[in-house]
Coordinates of N, CA and C in Angstrom, one line a residue:
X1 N -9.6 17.7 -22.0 CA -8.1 17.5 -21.9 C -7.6 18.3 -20.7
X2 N -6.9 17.6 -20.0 CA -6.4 18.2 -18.6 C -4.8 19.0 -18.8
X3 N -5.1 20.4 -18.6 CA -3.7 20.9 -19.4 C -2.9 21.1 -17.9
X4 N -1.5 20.4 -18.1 CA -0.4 20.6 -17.3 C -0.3 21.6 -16.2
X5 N -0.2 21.0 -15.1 CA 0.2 22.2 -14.0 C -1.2 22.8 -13.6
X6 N -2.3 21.8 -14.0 CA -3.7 22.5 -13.6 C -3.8 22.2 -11.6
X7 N -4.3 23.0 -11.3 CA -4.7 23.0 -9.7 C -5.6 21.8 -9.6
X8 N -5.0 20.8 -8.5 CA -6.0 19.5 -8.2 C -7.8 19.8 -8.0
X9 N -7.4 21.2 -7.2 CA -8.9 21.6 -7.2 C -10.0 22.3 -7.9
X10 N -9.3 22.8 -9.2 CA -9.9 23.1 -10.3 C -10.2 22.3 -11.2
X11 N -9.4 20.7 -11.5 CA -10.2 19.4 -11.7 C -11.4 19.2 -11.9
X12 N -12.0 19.0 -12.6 CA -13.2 17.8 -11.8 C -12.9 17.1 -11.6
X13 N -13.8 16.1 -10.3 CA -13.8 14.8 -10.1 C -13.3 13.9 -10.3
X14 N -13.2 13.6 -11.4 CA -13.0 12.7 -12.8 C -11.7 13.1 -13.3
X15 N -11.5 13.7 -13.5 CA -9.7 14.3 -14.0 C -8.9 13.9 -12.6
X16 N -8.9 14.4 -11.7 CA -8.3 14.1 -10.6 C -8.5 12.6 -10.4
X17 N -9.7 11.7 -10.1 CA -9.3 10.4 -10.3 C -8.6 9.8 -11.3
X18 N -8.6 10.1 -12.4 CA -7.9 9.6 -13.6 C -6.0 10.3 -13.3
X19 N -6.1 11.2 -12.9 CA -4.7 11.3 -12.9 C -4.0 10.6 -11.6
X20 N -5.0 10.8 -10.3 CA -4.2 9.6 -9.4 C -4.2 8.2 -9.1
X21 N -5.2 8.0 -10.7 CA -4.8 6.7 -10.7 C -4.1 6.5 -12.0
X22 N -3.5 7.2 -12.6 CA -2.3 7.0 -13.9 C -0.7 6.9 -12.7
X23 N 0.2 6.1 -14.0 CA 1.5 5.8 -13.2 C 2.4 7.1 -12.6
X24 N 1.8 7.9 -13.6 CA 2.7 9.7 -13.0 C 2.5 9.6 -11.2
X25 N 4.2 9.5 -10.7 CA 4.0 9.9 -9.3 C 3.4 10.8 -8.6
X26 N 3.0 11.8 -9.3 CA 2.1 12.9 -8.7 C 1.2 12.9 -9.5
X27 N -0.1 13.3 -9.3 CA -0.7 12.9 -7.5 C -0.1 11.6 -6.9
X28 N 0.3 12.7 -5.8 CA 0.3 10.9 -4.8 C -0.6 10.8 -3.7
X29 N -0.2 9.8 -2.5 CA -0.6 9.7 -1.2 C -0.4 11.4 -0.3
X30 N 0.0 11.9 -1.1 CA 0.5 13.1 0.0 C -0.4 14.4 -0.7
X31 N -0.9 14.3 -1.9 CA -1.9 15.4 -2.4 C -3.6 14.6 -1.9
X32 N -3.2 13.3 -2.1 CA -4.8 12.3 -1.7 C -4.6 13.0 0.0
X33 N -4.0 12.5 0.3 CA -4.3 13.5 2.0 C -4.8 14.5 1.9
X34 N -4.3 15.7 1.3 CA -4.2 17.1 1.2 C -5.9 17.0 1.1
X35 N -6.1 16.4 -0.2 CA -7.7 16.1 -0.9 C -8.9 15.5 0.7
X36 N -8.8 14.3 1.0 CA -9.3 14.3 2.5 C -9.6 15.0 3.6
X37 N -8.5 16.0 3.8 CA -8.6 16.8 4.6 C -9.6 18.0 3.9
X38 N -9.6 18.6 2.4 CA -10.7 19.2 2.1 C -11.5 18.7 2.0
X39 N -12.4 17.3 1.7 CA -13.6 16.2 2.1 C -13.9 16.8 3.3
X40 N -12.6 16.2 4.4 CA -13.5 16.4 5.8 C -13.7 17.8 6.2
X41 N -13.4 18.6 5.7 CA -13.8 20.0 6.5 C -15.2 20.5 5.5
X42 N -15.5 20.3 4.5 CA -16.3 20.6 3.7 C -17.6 19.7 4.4
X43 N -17.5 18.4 5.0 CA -18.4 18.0 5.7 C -18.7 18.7 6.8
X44 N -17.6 18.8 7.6 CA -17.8 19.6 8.7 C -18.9 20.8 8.6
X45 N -18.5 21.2 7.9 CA -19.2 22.9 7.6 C -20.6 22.7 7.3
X46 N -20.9 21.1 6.4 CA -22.1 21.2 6.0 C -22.9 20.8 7.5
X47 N -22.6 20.0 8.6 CA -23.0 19.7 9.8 C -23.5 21.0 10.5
X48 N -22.0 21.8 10.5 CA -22.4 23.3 11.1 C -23.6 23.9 10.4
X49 N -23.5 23.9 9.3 CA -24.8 24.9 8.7 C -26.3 24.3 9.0
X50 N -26.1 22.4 9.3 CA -27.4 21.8 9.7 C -28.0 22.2 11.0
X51 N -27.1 22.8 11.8 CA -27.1 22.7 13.2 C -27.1 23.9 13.7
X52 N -26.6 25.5 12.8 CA -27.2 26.7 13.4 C -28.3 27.1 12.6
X53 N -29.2 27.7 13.6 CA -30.8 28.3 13.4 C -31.7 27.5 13.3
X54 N -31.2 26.3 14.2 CA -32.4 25.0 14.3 C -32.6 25.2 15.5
X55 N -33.9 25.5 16.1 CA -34.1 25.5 17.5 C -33.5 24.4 18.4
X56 N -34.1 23.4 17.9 CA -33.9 21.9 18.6 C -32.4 21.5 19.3
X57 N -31.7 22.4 17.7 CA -30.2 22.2 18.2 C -29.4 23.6 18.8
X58 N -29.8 24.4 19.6 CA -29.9 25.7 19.6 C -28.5 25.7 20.7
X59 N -28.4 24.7 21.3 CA -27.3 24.6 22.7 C -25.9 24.4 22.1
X60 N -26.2 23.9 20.4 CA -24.9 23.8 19.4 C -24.7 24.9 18.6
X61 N -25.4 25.6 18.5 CA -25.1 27.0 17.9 C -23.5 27.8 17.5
X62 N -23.5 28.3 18.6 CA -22.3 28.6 19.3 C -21.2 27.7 19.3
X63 N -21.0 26.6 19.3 CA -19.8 26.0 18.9 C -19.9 25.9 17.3
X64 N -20.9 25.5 17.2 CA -21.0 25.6 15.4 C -20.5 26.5 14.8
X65 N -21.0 27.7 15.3 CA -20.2 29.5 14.3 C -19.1 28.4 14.9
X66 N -18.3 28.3 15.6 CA -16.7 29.3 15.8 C -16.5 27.7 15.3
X67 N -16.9 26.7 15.2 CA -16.1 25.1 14.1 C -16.0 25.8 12.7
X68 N -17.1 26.8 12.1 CA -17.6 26.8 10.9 C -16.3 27.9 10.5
X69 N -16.1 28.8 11.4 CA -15.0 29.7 11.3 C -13.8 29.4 10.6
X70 N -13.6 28.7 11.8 CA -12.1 27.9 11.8 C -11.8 26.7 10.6
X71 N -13.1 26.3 10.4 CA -13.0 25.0 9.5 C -12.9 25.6 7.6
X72 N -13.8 26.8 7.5 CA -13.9 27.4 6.0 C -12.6 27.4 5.4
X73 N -11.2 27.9 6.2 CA -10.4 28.3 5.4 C -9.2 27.0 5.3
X74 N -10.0 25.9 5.4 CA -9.4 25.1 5.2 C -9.7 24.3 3.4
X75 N -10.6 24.7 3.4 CA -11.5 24.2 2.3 C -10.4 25.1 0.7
X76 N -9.3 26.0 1.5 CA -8.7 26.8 0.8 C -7.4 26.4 0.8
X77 N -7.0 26.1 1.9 CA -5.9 25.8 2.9 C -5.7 24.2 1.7
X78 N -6.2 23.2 2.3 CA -6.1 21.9 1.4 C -6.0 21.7 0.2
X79 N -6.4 22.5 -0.7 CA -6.2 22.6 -2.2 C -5.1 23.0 -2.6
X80 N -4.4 23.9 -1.7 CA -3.2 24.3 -2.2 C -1.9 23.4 -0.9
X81 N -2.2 23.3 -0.3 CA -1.1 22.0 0.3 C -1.4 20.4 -0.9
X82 N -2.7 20.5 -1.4 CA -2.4 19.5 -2.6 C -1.4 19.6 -3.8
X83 N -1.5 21.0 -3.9 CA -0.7 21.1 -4.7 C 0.6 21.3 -4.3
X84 N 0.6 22.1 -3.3 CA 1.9 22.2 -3.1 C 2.9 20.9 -2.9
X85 N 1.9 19.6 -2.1 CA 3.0 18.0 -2.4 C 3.4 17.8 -3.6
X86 N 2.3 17.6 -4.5 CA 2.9 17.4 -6.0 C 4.1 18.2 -6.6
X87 N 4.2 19.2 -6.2 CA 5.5 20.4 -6.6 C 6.7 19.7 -5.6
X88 N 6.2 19.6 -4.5 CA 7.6 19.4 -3.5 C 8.3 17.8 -4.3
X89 N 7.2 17.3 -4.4 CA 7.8 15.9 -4.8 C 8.2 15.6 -6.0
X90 N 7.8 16.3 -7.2 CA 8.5 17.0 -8.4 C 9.8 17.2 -8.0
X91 N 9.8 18.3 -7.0 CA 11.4 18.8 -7.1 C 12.5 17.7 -6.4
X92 N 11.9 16.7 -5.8 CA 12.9 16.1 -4.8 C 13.4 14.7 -6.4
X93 N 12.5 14.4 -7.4 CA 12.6 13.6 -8.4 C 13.6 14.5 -9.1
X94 N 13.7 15.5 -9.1 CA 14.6 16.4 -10.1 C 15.8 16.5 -9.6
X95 N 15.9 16.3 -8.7 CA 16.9 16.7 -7.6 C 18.1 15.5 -8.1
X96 N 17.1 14.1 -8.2 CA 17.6 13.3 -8.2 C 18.8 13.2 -9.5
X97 N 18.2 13.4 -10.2 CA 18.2 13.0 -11.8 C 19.6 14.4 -11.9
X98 N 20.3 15.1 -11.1 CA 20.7 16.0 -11.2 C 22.2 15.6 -11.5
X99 N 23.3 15.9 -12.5 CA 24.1 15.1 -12.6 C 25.5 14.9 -11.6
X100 N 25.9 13.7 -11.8 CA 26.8 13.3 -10.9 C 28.4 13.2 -11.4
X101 N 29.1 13.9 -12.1 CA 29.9 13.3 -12.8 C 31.1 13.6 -11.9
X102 N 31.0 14.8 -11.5 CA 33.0 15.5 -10.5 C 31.6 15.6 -9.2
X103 N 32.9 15.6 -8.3 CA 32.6 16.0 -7.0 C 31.7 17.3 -6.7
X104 N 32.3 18.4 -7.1 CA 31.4 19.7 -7.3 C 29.8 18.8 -7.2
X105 N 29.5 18.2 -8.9 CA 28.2 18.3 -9.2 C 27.7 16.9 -7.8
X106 N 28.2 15.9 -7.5 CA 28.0 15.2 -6.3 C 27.4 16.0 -5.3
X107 N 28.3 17.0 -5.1 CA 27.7 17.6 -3.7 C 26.3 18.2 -4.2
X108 N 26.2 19.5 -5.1 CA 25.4 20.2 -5.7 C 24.3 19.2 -5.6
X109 N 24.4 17.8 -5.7 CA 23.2 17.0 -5.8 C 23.1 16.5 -4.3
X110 N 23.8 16.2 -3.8 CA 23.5 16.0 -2.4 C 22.8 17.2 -1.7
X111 N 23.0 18.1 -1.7 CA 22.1 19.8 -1.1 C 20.3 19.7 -1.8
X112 N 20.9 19.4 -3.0 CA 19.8 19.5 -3.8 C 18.4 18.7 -3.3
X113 N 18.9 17.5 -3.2 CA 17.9 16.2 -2.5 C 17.4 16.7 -1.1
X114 N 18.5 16.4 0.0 CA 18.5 17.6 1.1 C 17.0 18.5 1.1
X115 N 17.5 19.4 0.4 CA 16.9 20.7 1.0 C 15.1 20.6 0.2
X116 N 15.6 19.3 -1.6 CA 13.9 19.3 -1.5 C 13.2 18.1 -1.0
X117 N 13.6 17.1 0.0 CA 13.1 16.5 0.9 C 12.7 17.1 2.1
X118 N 13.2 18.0 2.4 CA 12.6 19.0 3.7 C 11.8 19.7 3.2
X119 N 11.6 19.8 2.0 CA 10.2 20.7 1.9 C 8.8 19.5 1.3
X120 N 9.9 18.3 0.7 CA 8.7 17.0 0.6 C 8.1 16.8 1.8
X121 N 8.7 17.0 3.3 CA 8.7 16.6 4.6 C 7.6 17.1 5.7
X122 N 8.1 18.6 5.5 CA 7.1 20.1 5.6 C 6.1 20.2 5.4
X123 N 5.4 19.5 4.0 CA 4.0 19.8 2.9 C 3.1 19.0 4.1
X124 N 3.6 18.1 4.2 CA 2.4 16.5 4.4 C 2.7 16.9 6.3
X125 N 3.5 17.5 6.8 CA 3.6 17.4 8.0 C 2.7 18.5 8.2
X126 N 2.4 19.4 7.3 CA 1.5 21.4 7.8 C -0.1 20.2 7.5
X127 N 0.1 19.1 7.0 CA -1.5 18.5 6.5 C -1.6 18.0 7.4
X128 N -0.6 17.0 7.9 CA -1.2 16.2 9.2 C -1.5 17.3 10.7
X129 N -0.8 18.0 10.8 CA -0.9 19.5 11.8 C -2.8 19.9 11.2
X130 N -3.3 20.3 10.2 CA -4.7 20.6 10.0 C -5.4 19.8 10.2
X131 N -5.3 18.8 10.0 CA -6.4 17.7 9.5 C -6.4 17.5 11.7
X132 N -5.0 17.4 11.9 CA -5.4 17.2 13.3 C -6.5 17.9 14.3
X133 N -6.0 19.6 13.9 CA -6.8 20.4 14.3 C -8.4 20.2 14.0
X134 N -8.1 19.8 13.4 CA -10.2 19.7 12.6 C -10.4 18.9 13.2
X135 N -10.0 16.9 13.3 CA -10.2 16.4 14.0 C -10.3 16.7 15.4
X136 N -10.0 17.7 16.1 CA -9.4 18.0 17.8 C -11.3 18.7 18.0
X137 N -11.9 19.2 16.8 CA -13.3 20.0 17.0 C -14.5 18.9 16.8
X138 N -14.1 18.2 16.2 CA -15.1 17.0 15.7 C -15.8 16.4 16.9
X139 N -15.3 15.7 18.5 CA -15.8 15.1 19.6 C -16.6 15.5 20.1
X140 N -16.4 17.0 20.0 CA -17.7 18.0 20.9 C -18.8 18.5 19.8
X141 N -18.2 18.8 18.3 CA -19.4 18.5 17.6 C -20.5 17.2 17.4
X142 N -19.7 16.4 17.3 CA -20.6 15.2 17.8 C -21.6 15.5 18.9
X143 N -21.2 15.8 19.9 CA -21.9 15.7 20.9 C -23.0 16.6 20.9
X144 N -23.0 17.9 20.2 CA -23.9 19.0 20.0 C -24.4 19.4 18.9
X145 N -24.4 18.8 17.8 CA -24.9 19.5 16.7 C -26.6 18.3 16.0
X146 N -26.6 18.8 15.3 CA -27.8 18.2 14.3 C -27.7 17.0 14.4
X147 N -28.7 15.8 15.4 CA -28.7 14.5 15.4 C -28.7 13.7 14.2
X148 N -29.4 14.6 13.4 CA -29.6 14.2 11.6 C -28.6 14.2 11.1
X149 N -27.6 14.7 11.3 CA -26.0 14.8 10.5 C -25.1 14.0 11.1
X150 N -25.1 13.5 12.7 CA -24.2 12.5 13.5 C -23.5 11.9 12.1
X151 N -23.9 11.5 11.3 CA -23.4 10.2 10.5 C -21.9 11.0 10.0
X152 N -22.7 12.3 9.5 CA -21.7 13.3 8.4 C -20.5 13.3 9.3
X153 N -20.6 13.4 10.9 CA -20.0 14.1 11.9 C -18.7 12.9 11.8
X154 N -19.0 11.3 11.6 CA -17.8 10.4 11.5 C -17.4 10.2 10.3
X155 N -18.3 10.6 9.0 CA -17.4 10.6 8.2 C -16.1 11.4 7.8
X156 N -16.9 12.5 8.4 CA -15.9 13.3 8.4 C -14.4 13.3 9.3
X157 N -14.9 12.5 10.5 CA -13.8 12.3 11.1 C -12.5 11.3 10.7
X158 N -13.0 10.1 10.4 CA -13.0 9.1 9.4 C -11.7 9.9 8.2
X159 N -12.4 10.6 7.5 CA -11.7 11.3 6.6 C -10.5 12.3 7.3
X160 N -10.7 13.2 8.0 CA -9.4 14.0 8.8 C -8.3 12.9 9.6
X161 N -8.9 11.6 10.0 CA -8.1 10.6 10.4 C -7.3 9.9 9.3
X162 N -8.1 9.7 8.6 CA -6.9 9.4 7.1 C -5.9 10.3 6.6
X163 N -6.4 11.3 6.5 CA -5.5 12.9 6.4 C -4.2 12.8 6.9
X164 N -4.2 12.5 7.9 CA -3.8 13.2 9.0 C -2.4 11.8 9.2
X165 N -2.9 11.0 9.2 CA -2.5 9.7 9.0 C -1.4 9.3 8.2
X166 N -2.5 9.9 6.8 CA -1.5 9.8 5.5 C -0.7 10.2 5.7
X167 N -1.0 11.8 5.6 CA -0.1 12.5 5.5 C 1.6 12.3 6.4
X168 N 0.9 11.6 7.3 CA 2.6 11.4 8.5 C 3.0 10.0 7.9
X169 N 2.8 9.4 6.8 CA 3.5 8.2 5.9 C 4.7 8.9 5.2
X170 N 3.8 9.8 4.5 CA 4.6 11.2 3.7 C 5.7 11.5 4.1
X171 N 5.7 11.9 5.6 CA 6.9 12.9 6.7 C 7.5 11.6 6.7
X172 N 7.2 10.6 7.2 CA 7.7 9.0 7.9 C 9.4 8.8 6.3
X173 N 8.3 8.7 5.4 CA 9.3 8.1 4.3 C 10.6 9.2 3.7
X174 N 9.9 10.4 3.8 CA 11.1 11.5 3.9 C 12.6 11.9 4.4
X175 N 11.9 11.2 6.1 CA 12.7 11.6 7.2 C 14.4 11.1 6.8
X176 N 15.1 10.2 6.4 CA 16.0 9.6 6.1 C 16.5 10.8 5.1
X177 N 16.3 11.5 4.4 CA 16.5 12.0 3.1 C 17.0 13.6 3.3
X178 N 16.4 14.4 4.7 CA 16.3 15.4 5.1 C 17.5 15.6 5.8
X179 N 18.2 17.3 6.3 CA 19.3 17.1 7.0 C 19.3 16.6 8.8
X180 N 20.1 16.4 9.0 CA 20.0 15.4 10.3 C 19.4 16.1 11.7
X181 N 20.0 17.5 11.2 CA 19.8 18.6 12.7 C 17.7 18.6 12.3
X182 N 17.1 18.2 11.5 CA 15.7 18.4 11.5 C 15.0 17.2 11.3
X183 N 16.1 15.9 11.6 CA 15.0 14.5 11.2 C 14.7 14.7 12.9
X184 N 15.0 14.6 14.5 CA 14.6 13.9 15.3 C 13.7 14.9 15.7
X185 N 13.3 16.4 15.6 CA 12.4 17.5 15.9 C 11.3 17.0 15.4
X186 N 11.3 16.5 14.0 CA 10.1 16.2 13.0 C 9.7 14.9 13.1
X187 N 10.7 13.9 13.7 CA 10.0 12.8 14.0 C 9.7 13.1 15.5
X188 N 9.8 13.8 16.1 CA 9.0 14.0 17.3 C 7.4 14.2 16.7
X189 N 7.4 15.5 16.3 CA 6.4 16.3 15.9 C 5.3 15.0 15.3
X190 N 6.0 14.5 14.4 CA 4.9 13.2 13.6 C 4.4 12.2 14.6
X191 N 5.1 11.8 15.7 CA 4.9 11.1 16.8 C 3.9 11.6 17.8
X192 N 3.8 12.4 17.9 CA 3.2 13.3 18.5 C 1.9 13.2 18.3
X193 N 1.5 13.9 16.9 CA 0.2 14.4 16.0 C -0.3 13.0 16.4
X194 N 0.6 12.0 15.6 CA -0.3 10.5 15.2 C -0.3 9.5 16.6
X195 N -0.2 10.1 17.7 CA -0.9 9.3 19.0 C -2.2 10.1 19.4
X196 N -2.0 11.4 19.0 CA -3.0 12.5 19.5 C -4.4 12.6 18.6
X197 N -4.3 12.2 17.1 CA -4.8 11.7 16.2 C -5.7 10.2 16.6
X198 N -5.3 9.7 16.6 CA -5.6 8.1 17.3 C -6.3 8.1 18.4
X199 N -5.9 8.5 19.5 CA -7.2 9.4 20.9 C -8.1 9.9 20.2
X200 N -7.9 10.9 19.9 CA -9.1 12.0 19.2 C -10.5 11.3 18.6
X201 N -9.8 10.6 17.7 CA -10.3 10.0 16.6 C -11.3 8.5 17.2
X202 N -10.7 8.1 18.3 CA -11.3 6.8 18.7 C -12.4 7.9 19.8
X203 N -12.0 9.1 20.3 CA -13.4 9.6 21.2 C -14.5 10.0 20.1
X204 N -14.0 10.5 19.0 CA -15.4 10.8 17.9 C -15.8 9.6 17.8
X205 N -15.7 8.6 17.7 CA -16.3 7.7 17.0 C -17.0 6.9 18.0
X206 N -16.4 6.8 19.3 CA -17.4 7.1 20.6 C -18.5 7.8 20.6
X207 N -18.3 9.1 20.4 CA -19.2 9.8 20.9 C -20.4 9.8 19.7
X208 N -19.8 9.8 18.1 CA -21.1 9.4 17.2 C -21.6 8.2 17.0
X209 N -21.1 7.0 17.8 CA -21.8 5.6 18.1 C -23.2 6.3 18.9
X210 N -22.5 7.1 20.2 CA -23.4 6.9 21.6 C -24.7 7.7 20.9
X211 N -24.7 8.6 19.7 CA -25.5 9.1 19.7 C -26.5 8.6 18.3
X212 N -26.1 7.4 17.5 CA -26.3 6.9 16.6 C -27.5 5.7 17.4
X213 N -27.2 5.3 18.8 CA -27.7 4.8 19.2 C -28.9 5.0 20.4
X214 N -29.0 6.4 20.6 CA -29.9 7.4 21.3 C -30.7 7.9 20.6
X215 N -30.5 7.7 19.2 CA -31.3 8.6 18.2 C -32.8 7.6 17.8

């Protein structure tokens, strides 16, 4: 029995599927990001650990530690931006449902939506920001690490591109709902990530073709 308010990542498997695929809006597309982005770095790391103290791959070493560095505390990082969507988007439903009867309570609900759309907005935008980052390390691991793992190297990318992706659907459908002085900064910012996302993502998958086919 899965008791209320349990951490996506203390789930199993099986509970977390079952809940995001039951009609309760949370889990949504924006904790399934969160979740992807811990997939792909958890790959990541397993590539890194294939790839230091193997002679063969000895010239990948060194980028490996400092991927492996950078990438661990994501594996921490994603579990709690999973949760923390489900909360944000809890509150922005509450928000709603907030009563309307005199003007007073009108406004009180109008702030209320407001201010928990900007934090619905925030969650899925700090995900697509990580997931980018990981993806931005992936092209050169490709190119250097454990020919045996290349495969791990696009799934993983594969996965931080969904992330990353999603997650700016999340920011996308928000933006309307948020106050005005922080929709055109944040639709920069999402504009931004998801062209730089899209590059990134099409050189990994270059670069683990070129080596899928060398091998």
């Amino acid at each position: 029995m899965i008791e209320m308010n349990t951490p996506w990542m203390e789930m199993t498997l099986r509970e977390y599927q079952t809940a995001l695929a039951s009609s309760s809006p949370t889990p949504g597309g924006g904790t399934a990001a969160a979740i992807a982005l811990g997939q792909a770095s958890a790959l990541t790391c397993m590539v890194c650990d294939l790839t230091i103290g193997r002679e063969k791959w000895k010239e990948g070493w060194a980028y490996a530690e400092e991927t492996v560095r950078e990438t661990i505390p994501l594996l921490t990082k994603s579990g709690i931006l999973a949760d923390d969507d489900s909360q944000a988007f809890d509150e922005v439903m509450a928000a709603y449902k907030l009563p309307r009867e005199t003007e007073s309570e009108k406004e009180n609900r109008r702030k209320a939506i407001k201010l928990s759309s900007l934090k619905a907005t925030n969650v899925p935008l700090e995900t697509a920001r990580l997931s980018l980052a990981l993806l931005e390390r992936l092209p050169q691991l490709a190119r250097v690490s454990n020919v045996n793992a290349i495969s791990d190297v696009g799934v993983a990318s594969l996965l931080a591109s969904a992330a990353c992706k999603g997650a700016l659907f999340n920011v996308e459908i928000n933006l309307s709902s948020i106050p005005e002085k922080e929709q055109d900064e944040i639709s920069r910012a999402a504009e931004e990530i998801h062209e730089r996302c899209r590059k990134i993502s099409r050189s990994c998958m270059d670069e683990v073709k070129k080596r899928l086919s060398d091998s």
